[in-house]
Tab-separated table of C-alpha atoms in Angstrom:
chain	number	residue	atom	x	y	z
A	7	MET	CA	-140.984	-4.351	25.310
A	8	THR	CA	-144.227	-4.193	27.132
A	9	TYR	CA	-145.810	-0.996	28.333
A	10	LYS	CA	-146.352	-0.734	31.943
A	11	THR	CA	-147.644	2.641	34.063
A	12	LYS	CA	-145.859	3.421	37.415
A	13	VAL	CA	-148.358	2.144	39.383
A	14	GLU	CA	-147.794	-1.180	37.643
A	15	LEU	CA	-144.267	-1.312	37.846
A	16	ALA	CA	-144.522	-0.120	41.462
A	17	LEU	CA	-146.244	-3.217	42.059
A	18	GLU	CA	-144.167	-5.475	40.616
A	19	MET	CA	-140.946	-3.757	42.599
A	20	VAL	CA	-142.761	-4.556	45.791
A	21	LYS	CA	-143.413	-8.372	44.586
A	22	HIS	CA	-140.033	-8.803	43.337
A	23	GLN	CA	-138.949	-7.561	46.869
A	24	ILE	CA	-141.103	-9.608	48.818
A	25	SER	CA	-139.827	-12.624	46.975
A	26	ILE	CA	-136.512	-12.046	47.680
A	27	GLY	CA	-137.243	-11.770	51.490
A	28	THR	CA	-137.287	-8.066	52.026
A	29	ARG	CA	-139.278	-7.394	55.172
A	30	PHE	CA	-141.199	-3.621	55.597
A	31	HIS	CA	-142.159	-1.680	58.442
A	32	TYR	CA	-144.534	-0.380	56.027
A	33	ILE	CA	-144.885	0.962	52.138
A	34	GLY	CA	-145.301	4.463	51.377
A	35	ALA	CA	-146.063	6.085	48.228
A	36	ASP	CA	-147.362	9.356	47.574
A	37	GLY	CA	-150.877	10.456	45.712
A	38	LEU	CA	-150.304	9.315	42.144
A	39	TYR	CA	-150.221	5.581	43.872
A	40	GLY	CA	-152.760	6.864	47.027
A	41	ASN	CA	-155.192	7.824	43.828
A	42	SER	CA	-155.304	4.194	42.236
A	43	TYR	CA	-157.607	1.884	43.887
A	44	TRP	CA	-156.095	-1.179	42.176
A	45	PHE	CA	-152.907	-0.429	43.751
A	46	GLY	CA	-153.924	-0.183	47.422
A	47	GLN	CA	-156.316	-3.631	47.240
A	48	GLU	CA	-153.271	-5.016	45.498
A	49	LEU	CA	-150.817	-4.197	48.803
A	50	ASP	CA	-153.758	-5.503	51.010
A	51	ASN	CA	-153.657	-8.832	48.975
A	52	LEU	CA	-150.304	-9.179	49.693
A	53	GLN	CA	-150.759	-8.485	53.417
A	54	GLN	CA	-148.270	-5.743	53.563
A	55	LEU	CA	-149.133	-2.564	55.796
A	56	PHE	CA	-148.947	0.609	53.739
A	57	VAL	CA	-149.628	4.562	53.581
A	58	LEU	CA	-150.622	6.461	50.587
A	59	GLU	CA	-151.026	9.749	50.304
A	60	VAL	CA	-154.303	10.669	48.559
A	61	HIS	CA	-154.889	14.100	46.598
A	62	SER	CA	-157.141	16.871	48.227
A	63	ASP	CA	-159.881	16.475	45.799
A	64	GLN	CA	-159.920	12.663	45.805
A	65	TYR	CA	-163.443	11.431	47.147
A	66	VAL	CA	-163.455	9.176	50.289
A	67	TYR	CA	-165.609	7.453	52.626
A	68	THR	CA	-165.041	8.075	56.474
A	69	GLN	CA	-167.035	4.992	57.354
A	70	PRO	CA	-166.944	1.821	54.867
A	71	PRO	CA	-169.466	2.525	52.121
A	72	GLN	CA	-172.443	-0.274	51.717
A	73	ILE	CA	-171.824	-1.684	48.354
A	74	TYR	CA	-174.698	-3.052	46.345
A	75	LEU	CA	-176.227	-3.979	42.742
A	76	PRO	CA	-179.525	-2.266	42.566
A	77	GLU	CA	-182.312	-4.453	42.159
A	78	LYS	CA	-184.342	-4.478	38.656
A	79	GLN	CA	-187.346	-1.628	38.498
A	80	GLY	CA	-190.180	-2.912	36.630
A	81	ILE	CA	-190.503	-6.057	34.085
A	82	LYS	CA	-188.726	-4.203	30.950
A	83	GLY	CA	-185.351	-3.384	30.593
A	84	ARG	CA	-181.913	-5.311	31.516
A	85	GLN	CA	-181.144	-6.528	34.982
A	86	PRO	CA	-178.574	-3.856	36.615
A	87	LYS	CA	-174.590	-4.588	36.491
A	88	LEU	CA	-173.181	-1.656	37.701
A	89	TYR	CA	-172.858	-1.216	41.861
A	90	LYS	CA	-173.553	1.340	43.977
A	91	ALA	CA	-172.684	2.429	47.092
A	92	LEU	CA	-174.282	3.671	50.655
A	93	GLY	CA	-172.652	6.382	52.208
A	94	GLU	CA	-171.151	9.820	52.639
A	95	VAL	CA	-168.716	10.827	50.489
A	96	THR	CA	-166.440	13.581	51.203
A	97	GLU	CA	-163.678	15.300	49.664
A	98	VAL	CA	-160.418	14.981	51.410
A	99	ASN	CA	-159.790	19.193	51.119
A	100	GLU	CA	-163.123	19.252	53.420
A	101	ILE	CA	-161.854	16.948	56.010
A	102	GLY	CA	-158.624	18.658	56.118
A	103	GLN	CA	-160.322	22.083	56.515
A	104	LYS	CA	-162.232	20.527	60.116
A	105	ILE	CA	-159.280	19.397	61.602
A	106	ALA	CA	-158.519	21.383	64.678
A	107	ASP	CA	-154.874	23.305	65.056
A	108	ASN	CA	-154.508	20.930	68.280
A	109	GLN	CA	-155.153	17.913	66.431
A	110	TRP	CA	-151.876	18.225	64.027
A	111	GLU	CA	-149.022	15.626	65.557
A	112	LYS	CA	-145.520	16.027	65.094
A	113	ILE	CA	-144.199	12.858	63.416
A	114	ARG	CA	-140.932	11.825	62.769
A	115	LEU	CA	-140.410	10.525	59.602
A	116	ARG	CA	-136.836	9.264	59.368
A	117	GLN	CA	-132.977	9.920	60.435
A	118	THR	CA	-131.095	11.847	57.952
A	119	GLY	CA	-127.810	13.189	57.688
A	120	LYS	CA	-128.768	16.265	59.207
A	121	GLY	CA	-130.591	15.066	61.935
A	122	ASP	CA	-134.515	13.935	62.173
A	123	LEU	CA	-137.082	15.003	59.554
A	124	ASN	CA	-140.408	15.827	60.717
A	125	CYS	CA	-143.378	16.914	59.816
A	126	LEU	CA	-146.512	17.680	60.956
A	127	GLY	CA	-149.617	15.427	60.209
A	128	TYR	CA	-153.099	14.239	60.840
A	129	THR	CA	-153.913	10.298	60.384
A	130	GLN	CA	-157.461	9.292	59.779
A	131	LYS	CA	-158.709	6.170	58.366
A	132	VAL	CA	-160.584	6.739	54.962
A	133	TYR	CA	-162.239	4.464	52.451
A	134	VAL	CA	-162.042	4.567	48.898
A	135	TRP	CA	-164.340	2.526	46.148
A	136	ASP	CA	-163.233	2.733	42.566
A	137	GLY	CA	-167.284	2.759	41.664
A	138	SER	CA	-167.310	-0.619	39.845
A	139	SER	CA	-165.920	-3.133	42.104
A	140	SER	CA	-168.280	-5.211	44.389
A	141	TYR	CA	-166.042	-4.428	47.503
């Protein structure tokens, strides 16, 4: 028996469905999965369209951050190994507070037994970084 997280199990299920020929319009997941940088990267590597919710206190970039390895300062000491990001990081909650009432859109999620399931939503492309990778 091998322990696997929910995120690892979800990715396994997606890979299995792809292997048997299932075609997705998109893959959607809640904040548990959206909070996992690794899960999003893996779906991207599988060339799948996905929409992942994020937590309101999660930090995101509204523009692609520039990831870099700092240069060594001075003669003594070790070569830096931790990557840094240039760019303004913002809490999702702050973005949400700036959305005007007329920017919310009615979105049809799916058909149910009682008719359409709709919600009000706002979409914006954001970028996440795990704080350690070079991309």
